[in-house]
Coordinates of C-alpha atoms and ligand atoms in Angstrom, one line a residue:
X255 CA 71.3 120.4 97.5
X256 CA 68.4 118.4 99.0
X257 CA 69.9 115.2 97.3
X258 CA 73.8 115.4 98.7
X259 CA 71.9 116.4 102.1
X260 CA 70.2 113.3 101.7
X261 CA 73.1 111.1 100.4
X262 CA 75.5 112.5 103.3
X263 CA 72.6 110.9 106.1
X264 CA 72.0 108.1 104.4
X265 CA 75.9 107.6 105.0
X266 CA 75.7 109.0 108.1
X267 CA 72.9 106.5 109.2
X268 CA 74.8 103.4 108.1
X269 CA 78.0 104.5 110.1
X270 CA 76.0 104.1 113.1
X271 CA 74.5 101.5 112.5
X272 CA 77.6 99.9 111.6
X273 CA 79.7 101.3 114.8
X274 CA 82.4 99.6 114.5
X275 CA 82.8 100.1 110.8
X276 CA 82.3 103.8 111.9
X277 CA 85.6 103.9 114.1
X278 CA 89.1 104.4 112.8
X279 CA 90.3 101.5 115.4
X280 CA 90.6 98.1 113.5
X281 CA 87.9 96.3 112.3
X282 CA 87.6 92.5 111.8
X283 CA 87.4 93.3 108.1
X284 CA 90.8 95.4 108.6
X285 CA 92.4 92.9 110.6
X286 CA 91.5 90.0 108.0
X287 CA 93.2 92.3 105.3
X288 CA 96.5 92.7 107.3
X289 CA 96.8 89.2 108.2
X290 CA 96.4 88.4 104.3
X291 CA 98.6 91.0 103.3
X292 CA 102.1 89.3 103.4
X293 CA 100.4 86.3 101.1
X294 CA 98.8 88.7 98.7
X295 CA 102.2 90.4 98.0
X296 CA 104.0 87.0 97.9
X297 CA 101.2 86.0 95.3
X298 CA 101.6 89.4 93.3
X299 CA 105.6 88.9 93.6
X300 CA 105.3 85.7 91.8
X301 CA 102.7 87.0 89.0
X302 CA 105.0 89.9 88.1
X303 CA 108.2 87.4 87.9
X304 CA 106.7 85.2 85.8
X305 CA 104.8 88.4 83.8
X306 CA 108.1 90.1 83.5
X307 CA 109.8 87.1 82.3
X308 CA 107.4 86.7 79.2
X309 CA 107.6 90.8 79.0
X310 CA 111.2 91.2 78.4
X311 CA 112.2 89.5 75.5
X312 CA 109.3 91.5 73.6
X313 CA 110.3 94.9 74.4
X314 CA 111.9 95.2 71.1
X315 CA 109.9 93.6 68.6
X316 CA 107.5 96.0 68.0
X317 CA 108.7 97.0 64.7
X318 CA 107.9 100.5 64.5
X319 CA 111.3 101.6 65.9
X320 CA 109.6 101.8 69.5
X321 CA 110.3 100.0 72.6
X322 CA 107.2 98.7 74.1
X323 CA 106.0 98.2 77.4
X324 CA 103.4 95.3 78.6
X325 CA 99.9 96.7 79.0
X326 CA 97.3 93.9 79.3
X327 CA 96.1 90.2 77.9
X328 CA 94.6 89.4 75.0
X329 CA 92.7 86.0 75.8
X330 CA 91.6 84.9 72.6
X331 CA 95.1 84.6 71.8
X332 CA 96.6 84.2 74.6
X333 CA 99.2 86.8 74.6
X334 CA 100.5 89.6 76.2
X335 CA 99.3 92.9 74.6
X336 CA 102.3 95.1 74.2
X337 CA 102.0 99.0 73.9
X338 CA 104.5 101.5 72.0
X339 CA 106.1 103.4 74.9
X340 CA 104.0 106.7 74.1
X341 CA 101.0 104.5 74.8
X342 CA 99.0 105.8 78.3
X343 CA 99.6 103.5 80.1
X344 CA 103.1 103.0 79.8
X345 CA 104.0 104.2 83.2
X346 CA 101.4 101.6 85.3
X347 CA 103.8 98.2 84.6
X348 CA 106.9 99.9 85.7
X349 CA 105.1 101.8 88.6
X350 CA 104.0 98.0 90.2
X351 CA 107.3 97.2 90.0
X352 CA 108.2 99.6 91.7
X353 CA 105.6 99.0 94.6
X354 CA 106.2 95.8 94.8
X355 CA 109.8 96.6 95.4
X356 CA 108.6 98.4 98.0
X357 CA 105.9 95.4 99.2
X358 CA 108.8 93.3 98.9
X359 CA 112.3 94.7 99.6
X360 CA 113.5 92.1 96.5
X361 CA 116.0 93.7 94.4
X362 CA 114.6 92.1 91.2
X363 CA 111.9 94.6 91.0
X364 CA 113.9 97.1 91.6
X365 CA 116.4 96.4 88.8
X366 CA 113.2 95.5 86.4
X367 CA 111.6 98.7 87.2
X368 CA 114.5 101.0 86.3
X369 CA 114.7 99.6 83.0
X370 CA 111.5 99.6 82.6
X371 CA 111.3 103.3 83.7
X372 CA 114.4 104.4 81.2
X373 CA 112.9 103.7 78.5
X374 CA 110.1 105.9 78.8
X375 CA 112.1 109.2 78.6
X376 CA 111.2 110.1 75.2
X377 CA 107.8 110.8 76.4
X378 CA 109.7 113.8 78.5
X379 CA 109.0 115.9 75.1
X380 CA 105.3 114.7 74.3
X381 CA 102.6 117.5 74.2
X382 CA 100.4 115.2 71.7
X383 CA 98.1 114.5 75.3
X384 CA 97.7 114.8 78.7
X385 CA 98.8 111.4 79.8
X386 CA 102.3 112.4 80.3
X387 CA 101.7 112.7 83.7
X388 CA 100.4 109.4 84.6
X389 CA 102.8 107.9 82.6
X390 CA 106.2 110.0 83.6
X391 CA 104.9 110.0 87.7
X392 CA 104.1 106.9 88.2
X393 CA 107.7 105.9 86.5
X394 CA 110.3 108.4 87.2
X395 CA 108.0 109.8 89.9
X396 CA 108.5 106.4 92.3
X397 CA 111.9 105.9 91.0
X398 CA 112.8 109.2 92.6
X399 CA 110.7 108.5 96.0
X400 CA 111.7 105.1 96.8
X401 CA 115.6 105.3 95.6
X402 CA 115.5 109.0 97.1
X403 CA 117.4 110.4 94.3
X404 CA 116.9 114.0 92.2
X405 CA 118.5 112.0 89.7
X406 CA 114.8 112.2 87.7
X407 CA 114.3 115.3 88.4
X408 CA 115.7 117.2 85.1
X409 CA 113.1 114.4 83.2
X410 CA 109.8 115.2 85.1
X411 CA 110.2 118.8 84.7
X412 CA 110.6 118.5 81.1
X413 CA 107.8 116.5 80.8
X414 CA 105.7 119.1 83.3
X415 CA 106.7 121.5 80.9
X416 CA 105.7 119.6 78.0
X417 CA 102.4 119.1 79.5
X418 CA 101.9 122.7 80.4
X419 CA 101.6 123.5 76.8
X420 CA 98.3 121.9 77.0
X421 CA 96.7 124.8 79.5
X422 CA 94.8 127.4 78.0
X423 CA 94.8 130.5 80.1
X424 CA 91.6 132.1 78.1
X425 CA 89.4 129.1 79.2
X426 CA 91.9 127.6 82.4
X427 CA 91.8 124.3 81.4
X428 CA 94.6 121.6 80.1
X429 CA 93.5 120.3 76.7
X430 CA 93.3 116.4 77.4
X431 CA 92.3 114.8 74.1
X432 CA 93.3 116.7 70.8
X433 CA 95.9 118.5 68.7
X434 CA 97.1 121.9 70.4
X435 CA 96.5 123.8 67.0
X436 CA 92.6 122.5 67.0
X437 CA 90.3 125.9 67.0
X438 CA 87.1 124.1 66.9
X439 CA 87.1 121.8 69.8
X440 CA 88.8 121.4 73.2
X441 CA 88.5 118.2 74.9
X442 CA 88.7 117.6 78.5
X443 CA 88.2 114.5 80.5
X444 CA 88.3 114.2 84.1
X445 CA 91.3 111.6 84.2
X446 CA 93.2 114.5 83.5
X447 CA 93.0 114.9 87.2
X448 CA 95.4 112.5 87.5
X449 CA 97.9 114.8 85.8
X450 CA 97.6 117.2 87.9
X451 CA 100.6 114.8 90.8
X452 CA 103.4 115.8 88.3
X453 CA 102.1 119.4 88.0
X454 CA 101.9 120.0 91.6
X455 CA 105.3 118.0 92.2
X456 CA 107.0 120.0 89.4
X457 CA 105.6 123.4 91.0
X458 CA 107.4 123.0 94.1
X459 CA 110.7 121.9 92.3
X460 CA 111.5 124.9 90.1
X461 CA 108.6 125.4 87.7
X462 CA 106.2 127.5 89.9
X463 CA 103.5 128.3 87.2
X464 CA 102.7 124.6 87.1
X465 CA 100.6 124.9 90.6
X466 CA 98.9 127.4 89.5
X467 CA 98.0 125.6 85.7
X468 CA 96.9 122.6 88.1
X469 CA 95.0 124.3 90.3
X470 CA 93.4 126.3 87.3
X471 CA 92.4 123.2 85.8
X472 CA 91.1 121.5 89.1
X473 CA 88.6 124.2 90.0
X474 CA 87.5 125.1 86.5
X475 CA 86.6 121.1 86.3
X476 CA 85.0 121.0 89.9
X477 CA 82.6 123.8 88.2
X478 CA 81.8 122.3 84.6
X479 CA 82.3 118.1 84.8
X480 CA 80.3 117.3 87.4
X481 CA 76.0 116.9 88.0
X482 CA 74.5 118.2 91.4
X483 CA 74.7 114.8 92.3
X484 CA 78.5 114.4 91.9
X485 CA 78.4 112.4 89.1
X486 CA 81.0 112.7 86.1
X487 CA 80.5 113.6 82.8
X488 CA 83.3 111.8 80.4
X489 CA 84.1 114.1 77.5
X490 CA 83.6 118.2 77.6
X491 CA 84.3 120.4 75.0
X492 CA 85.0 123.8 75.6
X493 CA 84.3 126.4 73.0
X494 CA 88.1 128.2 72.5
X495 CA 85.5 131.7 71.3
X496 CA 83.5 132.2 74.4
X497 CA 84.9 129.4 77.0
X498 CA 81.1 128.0 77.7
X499 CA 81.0 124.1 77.3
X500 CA 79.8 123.7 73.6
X501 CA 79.3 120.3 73.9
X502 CA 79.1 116.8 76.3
X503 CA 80.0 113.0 74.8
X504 CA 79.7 109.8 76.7
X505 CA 83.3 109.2 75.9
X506 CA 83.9 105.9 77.6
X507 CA 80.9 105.8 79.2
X508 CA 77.4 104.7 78.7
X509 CA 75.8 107.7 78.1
X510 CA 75.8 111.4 78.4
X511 CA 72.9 111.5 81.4
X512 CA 75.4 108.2 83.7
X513 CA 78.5 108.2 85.4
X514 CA 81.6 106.1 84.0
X515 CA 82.9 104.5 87.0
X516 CA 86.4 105.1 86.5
X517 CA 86.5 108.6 85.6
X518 CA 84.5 108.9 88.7
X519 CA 87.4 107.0 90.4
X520 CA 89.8 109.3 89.0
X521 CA 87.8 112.2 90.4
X522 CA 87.8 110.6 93.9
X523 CA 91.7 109.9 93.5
X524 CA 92.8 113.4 92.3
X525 CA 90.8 115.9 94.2
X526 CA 91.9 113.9 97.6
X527 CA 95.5 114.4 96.3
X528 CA 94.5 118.3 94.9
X529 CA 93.9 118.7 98.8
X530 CA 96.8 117.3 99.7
X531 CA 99.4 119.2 97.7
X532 CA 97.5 122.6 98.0
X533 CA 95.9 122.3 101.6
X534 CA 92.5 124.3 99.8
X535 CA 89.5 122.8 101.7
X536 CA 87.2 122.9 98.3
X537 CA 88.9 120.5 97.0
X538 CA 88.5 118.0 99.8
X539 CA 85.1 119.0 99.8
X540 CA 84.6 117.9 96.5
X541 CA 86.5 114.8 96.9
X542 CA 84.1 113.4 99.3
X543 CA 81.1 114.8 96.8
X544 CA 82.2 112.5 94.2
X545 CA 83.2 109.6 97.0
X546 CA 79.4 109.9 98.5
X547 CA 78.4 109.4 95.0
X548 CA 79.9 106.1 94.3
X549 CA 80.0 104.9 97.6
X550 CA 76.2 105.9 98.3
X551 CA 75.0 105.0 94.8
X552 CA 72.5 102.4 94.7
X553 CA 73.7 100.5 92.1
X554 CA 76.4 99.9 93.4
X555 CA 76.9 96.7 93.8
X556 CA 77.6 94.9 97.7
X557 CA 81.3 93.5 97.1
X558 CA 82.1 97.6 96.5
X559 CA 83.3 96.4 93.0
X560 CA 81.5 99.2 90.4
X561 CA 79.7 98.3 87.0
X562 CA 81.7 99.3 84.2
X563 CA 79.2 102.6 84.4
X564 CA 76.7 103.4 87.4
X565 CA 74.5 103.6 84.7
X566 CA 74.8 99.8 83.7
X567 CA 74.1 97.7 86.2
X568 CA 74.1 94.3 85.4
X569 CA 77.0 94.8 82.8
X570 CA 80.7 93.8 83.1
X571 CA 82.5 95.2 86.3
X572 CA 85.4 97.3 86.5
X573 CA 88.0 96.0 88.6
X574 CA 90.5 99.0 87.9
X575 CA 87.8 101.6 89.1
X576 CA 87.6 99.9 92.2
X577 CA 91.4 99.7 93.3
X578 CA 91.8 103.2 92.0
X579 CA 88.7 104.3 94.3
X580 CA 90.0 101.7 97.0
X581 CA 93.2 103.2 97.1
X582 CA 92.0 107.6 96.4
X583 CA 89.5 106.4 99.5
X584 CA 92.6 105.0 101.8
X585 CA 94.1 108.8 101.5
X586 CA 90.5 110.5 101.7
X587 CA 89.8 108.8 105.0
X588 CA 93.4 110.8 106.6
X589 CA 91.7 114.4 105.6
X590 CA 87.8 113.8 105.9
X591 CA 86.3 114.5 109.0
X592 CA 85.7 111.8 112.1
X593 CA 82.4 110.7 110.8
X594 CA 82.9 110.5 107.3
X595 CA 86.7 108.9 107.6
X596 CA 85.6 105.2 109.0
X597 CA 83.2 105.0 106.5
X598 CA 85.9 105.6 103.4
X599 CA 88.0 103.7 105.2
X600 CA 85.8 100.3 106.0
X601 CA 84.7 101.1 102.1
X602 CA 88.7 100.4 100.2
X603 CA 89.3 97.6 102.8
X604 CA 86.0 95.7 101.6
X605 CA 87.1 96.8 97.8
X606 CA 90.2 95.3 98.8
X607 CA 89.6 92.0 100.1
X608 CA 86.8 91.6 97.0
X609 CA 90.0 92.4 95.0
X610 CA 92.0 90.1 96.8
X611 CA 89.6 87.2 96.5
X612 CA 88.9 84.5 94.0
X613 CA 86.8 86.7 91.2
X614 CA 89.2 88.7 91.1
X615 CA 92.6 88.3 92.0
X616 CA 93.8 85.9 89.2
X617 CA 95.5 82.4 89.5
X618 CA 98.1 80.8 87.4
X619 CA 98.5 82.3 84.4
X620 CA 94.6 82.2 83.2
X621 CA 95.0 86.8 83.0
X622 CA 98.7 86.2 81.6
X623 CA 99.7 86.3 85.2
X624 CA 98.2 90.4 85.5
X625 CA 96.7 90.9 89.5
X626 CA 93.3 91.0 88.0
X627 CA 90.9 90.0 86.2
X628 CA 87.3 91.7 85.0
X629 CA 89.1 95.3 84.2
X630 CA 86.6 97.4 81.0
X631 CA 89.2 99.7 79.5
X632 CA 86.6 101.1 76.6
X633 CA 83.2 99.4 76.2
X634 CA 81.9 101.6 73.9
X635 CA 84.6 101.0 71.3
X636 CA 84.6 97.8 71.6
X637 CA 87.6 97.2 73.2
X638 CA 89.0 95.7 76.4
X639 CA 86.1 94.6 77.8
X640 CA 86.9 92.3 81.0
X641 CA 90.5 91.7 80.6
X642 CA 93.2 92.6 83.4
X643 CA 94.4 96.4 82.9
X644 CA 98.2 97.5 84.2
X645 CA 96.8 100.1 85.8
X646 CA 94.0 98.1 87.7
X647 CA 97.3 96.6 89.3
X648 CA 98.9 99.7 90.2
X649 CA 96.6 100.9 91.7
X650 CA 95.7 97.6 93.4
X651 CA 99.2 97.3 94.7
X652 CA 99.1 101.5 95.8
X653 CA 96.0 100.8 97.6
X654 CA 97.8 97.4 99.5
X655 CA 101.1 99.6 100.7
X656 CA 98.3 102.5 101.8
X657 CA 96.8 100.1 103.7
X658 CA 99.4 98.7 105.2
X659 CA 101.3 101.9 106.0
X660 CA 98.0 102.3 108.0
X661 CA 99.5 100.2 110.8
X662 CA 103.0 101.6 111.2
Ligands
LIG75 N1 92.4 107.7 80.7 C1 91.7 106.7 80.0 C2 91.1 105.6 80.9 O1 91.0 105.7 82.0 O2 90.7 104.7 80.3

């Protein structure tokens, strides 16, 4: 308790020290961001016509009967690395089409994004994982915002339903990793916060026992994933006899004893949002627990742009925790209190404009024309290790309509 007493005045101290940084009026660092903002979108605009063009004729050569989405870049060969449509990340290119329809008002992106979006449906029936959610919400999930249609509807509650078979009411978790029929281990990660939009969407639209599965698995996590610090743990596995944790990997991560920096972003992201759909204050509590820990962490580094793990300084950077910290932080800052809010607040827009900037936002096509640049998808397998990441973009782009929904 002595540490997060510690943590919260050491953030407390550099707000006033910082008073302008401290205030929710505009900040030169604010004002810089907004006055870049119509350049930024015009830059992302022309990345994802030129992506999109490359994209498209690739859909359907992916020979295993399965359309397939664009996911990332593989530099060594210089081509765009396409993904089966039941891969995770299947919703994140569609979904920044669909913001920067939105960023834009173009029509193109929002005739690519509903193709895009249709041929995910399948995954409406897939209970193999958890990542049904991210990858049906941020699809059908924006199509049905921004066109303002129930049209969707029928698809997102299937594939609520199909994710609900996941929970386990003994231990009042959702299973993230792993078959439904394994007895021996039970695998939860905390990006399965993340799941938790569709279940709260789809418990207020006709499946009711979905809030309560999402707020199950929110507060049973909030108890078991975290150190007194606020720190994540990637991988728990929860004993199916008993319900104690029988066991902790490093997952993604660095280690067991260090936090991965984008499941800690998740955690930031999808408590802030918990609060918002359920209005129950432990959960915004807890959101700015895990915020203080990445924000006050003290390897973290001065552009607000995380290590790959808090744990490896030094190492690559993750560009994708920072815009999906960046943009959890731009809704955090509406809920937390006075003191508290500037500081998330001035935090996202400097992620922001470090994500906007030259080491990161990417020129040309030199990331395949993706946003940008120095994403880690898995370090310890071996795999994606700074490359550009679809859903470093989304979330990029999210954060940059938060933002600028600030001002109207
Ligand atoms: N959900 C897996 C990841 O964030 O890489």
């Amino acid at each position: 308790m002595g540490g997060m007493r510690n943590l919260r005045n050491t953030l407390l101290c550099l707000a006033a020290s910082a008073a302008a940084s401290a205030s929710l009026a505009s900040t030169p660092a604010e004002d810089l961001l907004r006055s870049r903002l119509p350049e930024i979108f015009a830059k992302a605009a022309a990345h994802y016509k030129a992506l999109d063009a490359a994209a498209t004729p690739l859909a359907d050569k992916g020979g295993k009967g399965m359309m397939q989405v664009p996911h990332g870049y593989d530099r060594k060969s210089g081509r765009l690395d396409m993904r089966d449509v039941n891969w995770w990340t299947t919703g994140h290119y569609p979904g920044s089409l669909w913001y920067l329809y939105e960023a834009t008002g173009d029509g193109f992106f929002r005739d690519r994004a509903m193709w895009w979006t249709n041929l995910l449906e399948p995954n409406k029936d897939d209970s193999s994982h958890h990542d049904t959610g991210f990858m049906m919400y941020c699809s059908y999930g924006n199509a049905r915002r921004i066109l303002k249609t129930d049209e969707f509807d029928g698809i997102l509650l299937a594939t609520a339903k199909s994710l609900s078979k996941r929970f386990n009411g003994k231990l009042g978790v959702i299973r993230s990793w792993g078959k439904i029929s394994d007895t021996k281990h039970f695998l939860v990660i905390p990006d399965n916060m993340m799941n938790l939009e569709l279940l709260e969407w789809a418990g207020k639209n006709g499946f009711k026992e979905a809030d309560a599965i999402a707020r199950s698995h929110a507060t049973k996590t909030m108890a078991n994933h975290f150190r007194e610090d606020g720190g994540t743990y990637h991988v728990l596995d929860y004993s199916l006899k008993d319900g104690r944790v029988q066991g902790i990997e490093r997952g993604q991560g660095a280690s067991c004893f260090t936090a991965w920096s984008r499941g800690q972003a998740w955690a930031i992201y999808g408590y802030t949002m918990m609060y918002r759909e359920t209005g129950d204050a432990a959960y915004l509590d807890f959101a700015q627990k895990v915020a203080d820990f990445a924000i006050a962490n003290e390897n973290m580094p001065a552009d607000g742009v995380p290590w790959w793990d808090f744990g490896a300084p030094g190492e690559e950077r993750d560009s994708s925790a920072a815009a999906i910290m960046a943009s959890g932080l731009l809704e955090l800052q509406k809920y937390a209190p006075k003191d508290m809010a500037g500081i998330y607040r001035a935090f996202a827009v400097k992620q922001l404009l470090s994500l906007a900037g030259p080491e990161y936002f990417s020129e040309g096509d030199e990331a395949g024309h993706w946003l940008l640049k120095h994403g880690v998808g898995h370090k310890p397998a071996g795999t994606e290790i700074d490359t550009p990441l679809d859903y470093g973009d989304y979330y990029f782009l999210e954060a940059l309509l938060r933002f600028r929904a600030l001002g109207d």
